[in-house]
mmCIF file of C-alpha atoms in Angstrom:
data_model
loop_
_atom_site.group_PDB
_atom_site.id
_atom_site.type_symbol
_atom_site.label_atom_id
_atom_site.label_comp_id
_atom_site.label_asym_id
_atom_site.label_seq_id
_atom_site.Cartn_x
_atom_site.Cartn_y
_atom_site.Cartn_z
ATOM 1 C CA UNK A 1 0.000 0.000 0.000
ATOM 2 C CA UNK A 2 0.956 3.630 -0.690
ATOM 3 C CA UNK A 3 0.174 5.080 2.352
ATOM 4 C CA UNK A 4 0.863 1.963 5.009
ATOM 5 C CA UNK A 5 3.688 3.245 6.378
ATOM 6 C CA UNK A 6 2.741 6.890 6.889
ATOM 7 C CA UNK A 7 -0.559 5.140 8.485
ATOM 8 C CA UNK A 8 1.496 2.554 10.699
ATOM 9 C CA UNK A 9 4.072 5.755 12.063
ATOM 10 C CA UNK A 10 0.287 7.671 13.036
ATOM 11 C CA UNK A 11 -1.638 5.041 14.869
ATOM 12 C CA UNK A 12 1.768 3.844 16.789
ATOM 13 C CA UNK A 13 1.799 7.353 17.639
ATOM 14 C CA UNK A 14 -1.337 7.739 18.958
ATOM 15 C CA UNK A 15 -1.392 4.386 21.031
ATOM 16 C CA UNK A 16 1.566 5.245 22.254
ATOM 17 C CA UNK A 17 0.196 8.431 23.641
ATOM 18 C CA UNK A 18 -2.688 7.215 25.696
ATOM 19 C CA UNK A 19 -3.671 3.751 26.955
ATOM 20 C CA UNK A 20 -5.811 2.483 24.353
ATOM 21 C CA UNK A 21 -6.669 3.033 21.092
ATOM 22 C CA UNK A 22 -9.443 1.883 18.438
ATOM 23 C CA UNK A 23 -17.384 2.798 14.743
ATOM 24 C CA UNK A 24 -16.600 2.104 11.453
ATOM 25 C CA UNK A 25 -15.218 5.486 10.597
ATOM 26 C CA UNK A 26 -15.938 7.551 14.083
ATOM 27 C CA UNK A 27 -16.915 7.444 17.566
ATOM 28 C CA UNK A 28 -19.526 9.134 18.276
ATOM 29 C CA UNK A 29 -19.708 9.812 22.136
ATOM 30 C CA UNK A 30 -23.340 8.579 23.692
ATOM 31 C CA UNK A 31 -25.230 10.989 25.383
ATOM 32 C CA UNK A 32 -26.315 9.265 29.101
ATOM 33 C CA UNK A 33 -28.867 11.644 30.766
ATOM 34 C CA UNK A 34 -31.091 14.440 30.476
ATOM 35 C CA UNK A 35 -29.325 17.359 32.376
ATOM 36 C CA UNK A 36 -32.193 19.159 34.370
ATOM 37 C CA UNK A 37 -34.466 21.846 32.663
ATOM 38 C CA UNK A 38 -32.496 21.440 29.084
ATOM 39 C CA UNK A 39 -33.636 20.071 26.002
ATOM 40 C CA UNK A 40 -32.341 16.703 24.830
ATOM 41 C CA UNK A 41 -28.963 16.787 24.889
ATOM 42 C CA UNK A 42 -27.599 15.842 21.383
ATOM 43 C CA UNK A 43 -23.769 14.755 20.439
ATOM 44 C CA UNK A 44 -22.091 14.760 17.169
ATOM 45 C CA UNK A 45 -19.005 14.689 15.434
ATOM 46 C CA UNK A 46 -17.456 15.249 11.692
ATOM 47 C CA UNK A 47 -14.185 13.959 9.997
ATOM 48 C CA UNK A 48 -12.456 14.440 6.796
ATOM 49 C CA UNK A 49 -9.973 12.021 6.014
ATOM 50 C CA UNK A 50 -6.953 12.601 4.051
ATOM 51 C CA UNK A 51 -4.740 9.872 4.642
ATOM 52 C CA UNK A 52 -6.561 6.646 4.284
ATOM 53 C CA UNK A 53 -5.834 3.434 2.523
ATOM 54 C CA UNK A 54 -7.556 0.591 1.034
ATOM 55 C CA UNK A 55 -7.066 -3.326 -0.099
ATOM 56 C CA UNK A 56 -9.869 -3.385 -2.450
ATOM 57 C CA UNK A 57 -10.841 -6.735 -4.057
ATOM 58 C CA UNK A 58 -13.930 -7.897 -6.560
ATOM 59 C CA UNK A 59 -14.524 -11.284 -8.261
ATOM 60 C CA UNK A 60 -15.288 -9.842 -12.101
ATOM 61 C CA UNK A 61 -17.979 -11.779 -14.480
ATOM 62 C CA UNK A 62 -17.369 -10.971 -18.046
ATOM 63 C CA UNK A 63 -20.380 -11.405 -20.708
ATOM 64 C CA UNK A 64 -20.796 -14.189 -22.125
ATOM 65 C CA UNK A 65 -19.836 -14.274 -26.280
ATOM 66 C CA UNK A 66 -20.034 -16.000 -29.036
ATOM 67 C CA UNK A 67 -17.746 -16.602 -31.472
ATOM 68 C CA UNK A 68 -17.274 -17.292 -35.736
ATOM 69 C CA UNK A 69 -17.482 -20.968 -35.090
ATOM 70 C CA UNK A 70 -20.846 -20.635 -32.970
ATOM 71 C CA UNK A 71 -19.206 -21.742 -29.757
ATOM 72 C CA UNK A 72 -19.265 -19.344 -26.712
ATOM 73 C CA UNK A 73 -16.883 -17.867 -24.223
ATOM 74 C CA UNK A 74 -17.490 -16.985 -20.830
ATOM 75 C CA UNK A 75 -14.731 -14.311 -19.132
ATOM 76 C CA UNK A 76 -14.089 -14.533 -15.416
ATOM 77 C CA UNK A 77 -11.522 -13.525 -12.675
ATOM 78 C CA UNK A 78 -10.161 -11.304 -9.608
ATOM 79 C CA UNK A 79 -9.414 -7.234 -9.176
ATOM 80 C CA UNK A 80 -7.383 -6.513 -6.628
ATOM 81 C CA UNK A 81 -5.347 -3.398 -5.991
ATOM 82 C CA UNK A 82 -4.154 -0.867 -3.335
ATOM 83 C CA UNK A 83 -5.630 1.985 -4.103
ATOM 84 C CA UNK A 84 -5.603 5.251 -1.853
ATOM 85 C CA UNK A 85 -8.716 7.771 -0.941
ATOM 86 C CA UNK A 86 -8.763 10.769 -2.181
ATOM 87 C CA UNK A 87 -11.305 11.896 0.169
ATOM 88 C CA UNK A 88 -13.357 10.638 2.738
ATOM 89 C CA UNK A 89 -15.648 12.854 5.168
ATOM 90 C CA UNK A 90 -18.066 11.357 7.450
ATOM 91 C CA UNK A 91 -20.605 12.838 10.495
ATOM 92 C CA UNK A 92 -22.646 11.165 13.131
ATOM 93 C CA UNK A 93 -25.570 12.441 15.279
ATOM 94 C CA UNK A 94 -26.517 10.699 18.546
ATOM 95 C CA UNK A 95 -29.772 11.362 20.627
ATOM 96 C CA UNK A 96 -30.663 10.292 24.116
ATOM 97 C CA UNK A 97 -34.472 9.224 23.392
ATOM 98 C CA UNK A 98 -35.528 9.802 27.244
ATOM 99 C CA UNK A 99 -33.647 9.417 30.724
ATOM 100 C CA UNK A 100 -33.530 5.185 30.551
ATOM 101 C CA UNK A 101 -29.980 5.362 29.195
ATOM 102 C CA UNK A 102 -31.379 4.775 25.010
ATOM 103 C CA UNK A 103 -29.780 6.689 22.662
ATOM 104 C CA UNK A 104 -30.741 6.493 18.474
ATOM 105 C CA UNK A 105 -27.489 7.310 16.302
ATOM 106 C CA UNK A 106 -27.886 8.321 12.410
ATOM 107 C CA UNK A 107 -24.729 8.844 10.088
ATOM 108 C CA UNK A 108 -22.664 8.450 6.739
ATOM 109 C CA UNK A 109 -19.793 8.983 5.124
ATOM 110 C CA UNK A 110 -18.902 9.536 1.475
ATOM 111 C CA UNK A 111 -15.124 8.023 0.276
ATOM 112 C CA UNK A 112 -13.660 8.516 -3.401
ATOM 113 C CA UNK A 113 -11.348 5.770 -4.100
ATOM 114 C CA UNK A 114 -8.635 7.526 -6.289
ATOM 115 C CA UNK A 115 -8.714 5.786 -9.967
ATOM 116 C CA UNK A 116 -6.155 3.063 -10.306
ATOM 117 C CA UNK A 117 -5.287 0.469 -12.386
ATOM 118 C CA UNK A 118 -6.779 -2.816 -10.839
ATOM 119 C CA UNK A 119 -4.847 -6.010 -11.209
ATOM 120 C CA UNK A 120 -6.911 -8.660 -13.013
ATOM 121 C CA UNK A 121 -6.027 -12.696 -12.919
ATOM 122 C CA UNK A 122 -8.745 -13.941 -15.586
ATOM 123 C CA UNK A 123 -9.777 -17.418 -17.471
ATOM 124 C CA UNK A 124 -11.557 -17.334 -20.668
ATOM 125 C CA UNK A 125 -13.865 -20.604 -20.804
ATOM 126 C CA UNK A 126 -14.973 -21.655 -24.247
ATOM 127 C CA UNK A 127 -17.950 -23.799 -25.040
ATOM 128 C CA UNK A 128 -19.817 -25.800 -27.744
ATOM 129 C CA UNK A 129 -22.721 -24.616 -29.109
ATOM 130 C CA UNK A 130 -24.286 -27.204 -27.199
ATOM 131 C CA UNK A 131 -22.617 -26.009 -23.795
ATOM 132 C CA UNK A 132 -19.885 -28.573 -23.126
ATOM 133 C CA UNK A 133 -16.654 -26.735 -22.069
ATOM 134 C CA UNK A 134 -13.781 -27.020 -24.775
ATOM 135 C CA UNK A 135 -11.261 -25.137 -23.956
ATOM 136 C CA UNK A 136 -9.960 -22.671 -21.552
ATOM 137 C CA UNK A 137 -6.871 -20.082 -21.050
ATOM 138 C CA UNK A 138 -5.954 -18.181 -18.435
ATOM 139 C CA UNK A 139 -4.642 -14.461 -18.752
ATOM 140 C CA UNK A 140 -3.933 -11.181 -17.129
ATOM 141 C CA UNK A 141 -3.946 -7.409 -17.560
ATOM 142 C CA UNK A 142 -4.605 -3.919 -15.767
ATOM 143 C CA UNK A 143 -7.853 -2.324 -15.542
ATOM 144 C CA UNK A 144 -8.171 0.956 -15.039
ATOM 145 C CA UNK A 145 -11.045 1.619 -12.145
ATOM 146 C CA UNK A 146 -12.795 4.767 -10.586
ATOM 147 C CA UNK A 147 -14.390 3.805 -7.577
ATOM 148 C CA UNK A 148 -16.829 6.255 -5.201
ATOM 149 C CA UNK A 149 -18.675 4.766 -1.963
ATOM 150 C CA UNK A 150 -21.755 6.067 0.025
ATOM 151 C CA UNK A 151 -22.625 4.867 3.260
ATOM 152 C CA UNK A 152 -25.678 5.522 5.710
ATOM 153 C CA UNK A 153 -26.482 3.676 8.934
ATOM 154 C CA UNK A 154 -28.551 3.925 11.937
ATOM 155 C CA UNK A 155 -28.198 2.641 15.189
ATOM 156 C CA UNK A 156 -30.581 2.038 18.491
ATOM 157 C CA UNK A 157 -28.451 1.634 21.811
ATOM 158 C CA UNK A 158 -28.532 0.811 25.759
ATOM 159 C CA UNK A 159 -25.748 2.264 27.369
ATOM 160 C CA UNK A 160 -22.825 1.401 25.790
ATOM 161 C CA UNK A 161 -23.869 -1.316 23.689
ATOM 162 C CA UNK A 162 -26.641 -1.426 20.457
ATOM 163 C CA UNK A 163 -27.292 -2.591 17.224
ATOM 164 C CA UNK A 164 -26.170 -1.028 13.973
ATOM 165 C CA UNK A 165 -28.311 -1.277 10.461
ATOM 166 C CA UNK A 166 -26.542 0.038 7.149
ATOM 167 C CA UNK A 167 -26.670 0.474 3.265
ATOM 168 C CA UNK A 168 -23.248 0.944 1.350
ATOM 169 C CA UNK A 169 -23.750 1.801 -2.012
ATOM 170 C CA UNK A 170 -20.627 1.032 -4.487
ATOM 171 C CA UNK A 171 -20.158 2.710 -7.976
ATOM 172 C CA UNK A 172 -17.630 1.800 -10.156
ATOM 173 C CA UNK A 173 -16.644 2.398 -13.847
ATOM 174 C CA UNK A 174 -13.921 1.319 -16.197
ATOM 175 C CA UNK A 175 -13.461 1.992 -20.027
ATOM 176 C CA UNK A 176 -12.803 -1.340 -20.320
ATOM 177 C CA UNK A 177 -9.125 -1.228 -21.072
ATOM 178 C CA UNK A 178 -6.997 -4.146 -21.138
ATOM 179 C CA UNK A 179 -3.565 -2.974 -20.677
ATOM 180 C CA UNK A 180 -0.061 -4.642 -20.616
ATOM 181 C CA UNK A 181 -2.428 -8.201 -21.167
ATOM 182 C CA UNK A 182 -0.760 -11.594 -20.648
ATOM 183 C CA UNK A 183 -2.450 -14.857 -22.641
ATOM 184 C CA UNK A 184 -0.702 -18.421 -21.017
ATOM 185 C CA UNK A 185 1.854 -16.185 -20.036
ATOM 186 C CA UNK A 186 2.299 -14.701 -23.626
ATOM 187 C CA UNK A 187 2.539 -10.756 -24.122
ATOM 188 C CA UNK A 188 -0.365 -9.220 -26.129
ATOM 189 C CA UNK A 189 0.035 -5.514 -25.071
ATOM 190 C CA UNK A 190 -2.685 -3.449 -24.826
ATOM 191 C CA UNK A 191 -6.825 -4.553 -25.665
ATOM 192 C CA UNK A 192 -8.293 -1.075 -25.319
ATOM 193 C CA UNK A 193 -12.389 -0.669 -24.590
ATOM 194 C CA UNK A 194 -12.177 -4.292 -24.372
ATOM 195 C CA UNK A 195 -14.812 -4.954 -21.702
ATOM 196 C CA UNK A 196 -16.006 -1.031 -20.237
ATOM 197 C CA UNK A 197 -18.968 -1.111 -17.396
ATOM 198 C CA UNK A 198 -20.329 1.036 -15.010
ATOM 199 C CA UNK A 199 -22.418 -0.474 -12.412
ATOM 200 C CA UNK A 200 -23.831 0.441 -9.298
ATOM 201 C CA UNK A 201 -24.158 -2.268 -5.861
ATOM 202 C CA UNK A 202 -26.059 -1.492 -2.996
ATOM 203 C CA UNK A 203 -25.032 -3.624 -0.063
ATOM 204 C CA UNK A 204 -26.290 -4.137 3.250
ATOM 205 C CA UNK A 205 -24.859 -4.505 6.983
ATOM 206 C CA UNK A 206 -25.894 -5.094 10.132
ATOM 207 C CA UNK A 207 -23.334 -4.872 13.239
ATOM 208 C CA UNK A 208 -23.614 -5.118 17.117
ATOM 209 C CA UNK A 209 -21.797 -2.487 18.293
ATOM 210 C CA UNK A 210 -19.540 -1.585 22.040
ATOM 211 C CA UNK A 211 -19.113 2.640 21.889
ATOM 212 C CA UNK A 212 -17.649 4.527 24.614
ATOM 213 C CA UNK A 213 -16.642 7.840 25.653
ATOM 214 C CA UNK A 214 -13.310 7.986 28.611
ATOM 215 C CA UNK A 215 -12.447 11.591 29.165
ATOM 216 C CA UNK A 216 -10.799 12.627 26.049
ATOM 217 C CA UNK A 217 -11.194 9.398 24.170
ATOM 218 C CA UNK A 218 -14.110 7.959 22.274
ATOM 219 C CA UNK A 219 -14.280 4.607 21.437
ATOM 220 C CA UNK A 220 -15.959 1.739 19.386
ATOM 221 C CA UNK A 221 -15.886 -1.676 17.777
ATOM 222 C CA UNK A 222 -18.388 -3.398 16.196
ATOM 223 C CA UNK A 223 -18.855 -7.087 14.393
ATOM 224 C CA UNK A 224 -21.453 -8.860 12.313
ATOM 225 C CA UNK A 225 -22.543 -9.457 8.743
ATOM 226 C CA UNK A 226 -21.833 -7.818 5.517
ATOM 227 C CA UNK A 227 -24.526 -8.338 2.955
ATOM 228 C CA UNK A 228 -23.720 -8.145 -0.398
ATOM 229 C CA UNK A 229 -25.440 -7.369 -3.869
ATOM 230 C CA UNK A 230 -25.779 -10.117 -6.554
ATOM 231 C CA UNK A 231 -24.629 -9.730 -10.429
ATOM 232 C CA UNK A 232 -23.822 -10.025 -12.834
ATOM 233 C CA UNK A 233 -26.872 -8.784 -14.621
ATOM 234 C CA UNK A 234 -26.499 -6.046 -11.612
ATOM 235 C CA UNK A 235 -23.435 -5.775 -10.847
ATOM 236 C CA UNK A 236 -20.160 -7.367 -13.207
ATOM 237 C CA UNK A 237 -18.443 -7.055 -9.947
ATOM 238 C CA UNK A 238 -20.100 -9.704 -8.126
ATOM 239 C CA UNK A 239 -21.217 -13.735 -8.378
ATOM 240 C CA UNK A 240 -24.979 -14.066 -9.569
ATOM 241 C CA UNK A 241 -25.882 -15.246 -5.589
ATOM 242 C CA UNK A 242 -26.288 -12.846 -3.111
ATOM 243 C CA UNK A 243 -23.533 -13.334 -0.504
ATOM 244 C CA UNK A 244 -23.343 -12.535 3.054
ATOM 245 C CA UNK A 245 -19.696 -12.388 4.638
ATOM 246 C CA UNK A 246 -17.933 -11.330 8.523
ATOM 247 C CA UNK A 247 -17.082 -8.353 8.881
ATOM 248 C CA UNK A 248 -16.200 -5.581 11.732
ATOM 249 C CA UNK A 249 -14.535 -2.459 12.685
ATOM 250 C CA UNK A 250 -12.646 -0.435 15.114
ATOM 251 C CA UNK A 251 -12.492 3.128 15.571
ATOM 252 C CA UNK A 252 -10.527 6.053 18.287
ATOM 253 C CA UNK A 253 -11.253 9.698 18.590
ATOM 254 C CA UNK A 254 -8.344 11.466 21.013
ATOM 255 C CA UNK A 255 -9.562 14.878 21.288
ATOM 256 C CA UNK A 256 -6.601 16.966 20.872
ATOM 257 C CA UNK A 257 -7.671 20.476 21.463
ATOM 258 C CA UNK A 258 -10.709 22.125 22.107
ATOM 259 C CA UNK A 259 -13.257 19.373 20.715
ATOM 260 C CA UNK A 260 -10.215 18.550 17.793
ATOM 261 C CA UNK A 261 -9.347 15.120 17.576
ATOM 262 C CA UNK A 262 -7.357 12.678 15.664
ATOM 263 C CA UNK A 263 -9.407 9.763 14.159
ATOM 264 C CA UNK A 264 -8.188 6.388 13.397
ATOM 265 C CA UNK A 265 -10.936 3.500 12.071
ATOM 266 C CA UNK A 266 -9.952 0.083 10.218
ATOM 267 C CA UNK A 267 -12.929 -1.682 8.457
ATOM 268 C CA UNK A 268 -12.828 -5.095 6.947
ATOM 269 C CA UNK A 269 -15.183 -7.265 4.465
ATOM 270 C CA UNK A 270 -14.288 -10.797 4.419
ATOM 271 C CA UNK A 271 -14.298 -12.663 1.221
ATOM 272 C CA UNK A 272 -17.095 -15.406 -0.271
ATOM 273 C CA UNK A 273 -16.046 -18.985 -0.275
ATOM 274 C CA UNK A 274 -17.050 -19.223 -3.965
ATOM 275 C CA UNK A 275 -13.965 -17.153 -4.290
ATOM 276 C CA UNK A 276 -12.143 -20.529 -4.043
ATOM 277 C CA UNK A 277 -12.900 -21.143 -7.943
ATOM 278 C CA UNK A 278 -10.356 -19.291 -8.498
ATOM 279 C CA UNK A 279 -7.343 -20.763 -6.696
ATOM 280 C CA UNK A 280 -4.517 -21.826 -9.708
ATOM 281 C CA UNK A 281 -5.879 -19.168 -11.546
ATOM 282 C CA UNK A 282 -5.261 -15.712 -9.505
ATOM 283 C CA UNK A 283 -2.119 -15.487 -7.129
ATOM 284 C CA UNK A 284 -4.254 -15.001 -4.517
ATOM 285 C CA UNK A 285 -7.572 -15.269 -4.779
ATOM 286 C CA UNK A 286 -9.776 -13.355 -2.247
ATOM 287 C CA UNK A 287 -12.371 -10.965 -2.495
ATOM 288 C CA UNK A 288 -11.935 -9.244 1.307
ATOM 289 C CA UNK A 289 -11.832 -5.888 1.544
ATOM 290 C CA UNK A 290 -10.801 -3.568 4.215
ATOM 291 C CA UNK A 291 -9.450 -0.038 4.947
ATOM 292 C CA UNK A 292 -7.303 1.848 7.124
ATOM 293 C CA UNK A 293 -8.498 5.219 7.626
ATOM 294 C CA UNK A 294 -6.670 8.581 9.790
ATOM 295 C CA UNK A 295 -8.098 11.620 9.775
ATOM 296 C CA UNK A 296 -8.977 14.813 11.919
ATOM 297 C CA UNK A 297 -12.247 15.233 13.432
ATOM 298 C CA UNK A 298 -14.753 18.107 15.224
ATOM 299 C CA UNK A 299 -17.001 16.854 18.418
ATOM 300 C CA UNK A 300 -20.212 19.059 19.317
#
């Protein structure tokens, strides 16, 4: 990753400074009781994020074609890159909902991925016109990506601990270029507008949730089940199934000065076991995701 490093030095840093260390992108500090003769009291906090870093992977389902001599091929494989954000901002609001200790929390965040070139292990399957598999070879290339992800979730809690509901909603677009392309190992160069897409996934989660507030730190971790979108018709970025995978997160605020803090979050998507189809044909085949995030935040 690009930014690893710079990320690893920062978080050392700040859980070095204080005694521990760690929502999905904040912390938003629960409000616990009605102070007498005000309204209801009402927390919230902001971030923008310029230092963040990701280890984005998608399966990728090609169209099916047909060929001269009226048998078909069927394109499949792995993306994977490291790609950095160039932006992320995100904002929380949490509301005490009477003096019983329940609190409601609504947020979001917005992150543009910055446009890479993905790294694509592929297999092109041929088949009869009667649908009995031929032939098949196995290729790479570089696919240049520009990736932009919307989030929204709400949350119920007791105390410290609740329940978090979300929708993450994916868009990504390619021209279809096939650059520096490999066939059995073979040099091809460049395929350009070979496949292009733009597609849109809307995902769901759902994650029980521990947040905390200790003097100047705000704290929480959550864990539970990552929903995603079928395709290809949908989505070329996904199997036809709907799949539903772990996944958690972990998230610090230290204020810093006058309701300034430094924010650190890492979120992670595990992968599908049909991802397995493609072991001997991608390096490594996986389609986690996750991403390390520091940024500076505003409490009110």
């Amino acid at each position: 990753m690009k930014t690893f490093g710079k990320l690893v030095v920062v978080l050392t840093g700040m859980i070095l400074y204080a005694p521990c260390a760690w929502t999905q992108i904040i912390s938003t500090s629960l409000p616990t009781e009605i102070p007498e003769g005000k309204k209801l009291p009402i927390t919230a906090h902001i971030m923008l994020s310029p230092l963040g870093s990701w280890d984005y992977k998608e399966v990728w389902i090609g169209p099916t074609e047909s060929v001269e001599s009226g048998n078909y091929v069927q394109n499949f494989g792995t993306l994977g890159q490291s790609p950095n954000s160039q932006i992320l901002v995100a904002g929380e609001l949490a509301i005490l909902l009477g003096s019983k200790g329940f609190a409601a929390t609504v947020g979001g965040w917005f992150n543009k991925v910055s446009d890479e070139e993905y790294d694509l292990d592929g297999v092109s399957l041929v088949y009869s016109p009667e649908l009995d598999l031929i032939g098949y070879a196995s290729y790479s290339a570089s696919v240049p990506i520009s990736i932009t992800i919307l989030e929204g979730h709400l949350g119920l809690y007791y105390r410290s601990f609740g329940i978090q509901f979300g929708m993450v909603r994916s868009s990504a677009n390619s021209n279809g270029d096939f650059l520096r392309t490999t066939i059995e190992g073979i040099s091809y160069g460049d395929f350009l507008n070979q496949y292009p897409f733009d597609v849109a996934m809307t995902d769901f989660t759902i994650y029980g949730v521990f947040k905390k507030s200790i003097k100047r730190w705000g704290l929480s971790a959550g864990l539970g089940a990552y929903m995603k979108q079928a395709g290809p018709d949908d989505a070329w970025l996904r199997f036809t199934e709907k799949k539903t995978v772990p996944s958690g997160f972990l998230t610090a605020n230290f204020e810093a000065i006058k309701r300034m803090s430094l924010d650190a979050s890492f979120w992670y998507i595990g992968d599908t076991e049909d991802v397995k189809i493609f072991e001997g044909i991608a390096s490594s085949p996986s389609d986690a995701q996750s991403r390390l995030t520091v940024g500076i935040g505003y409490s009110f």
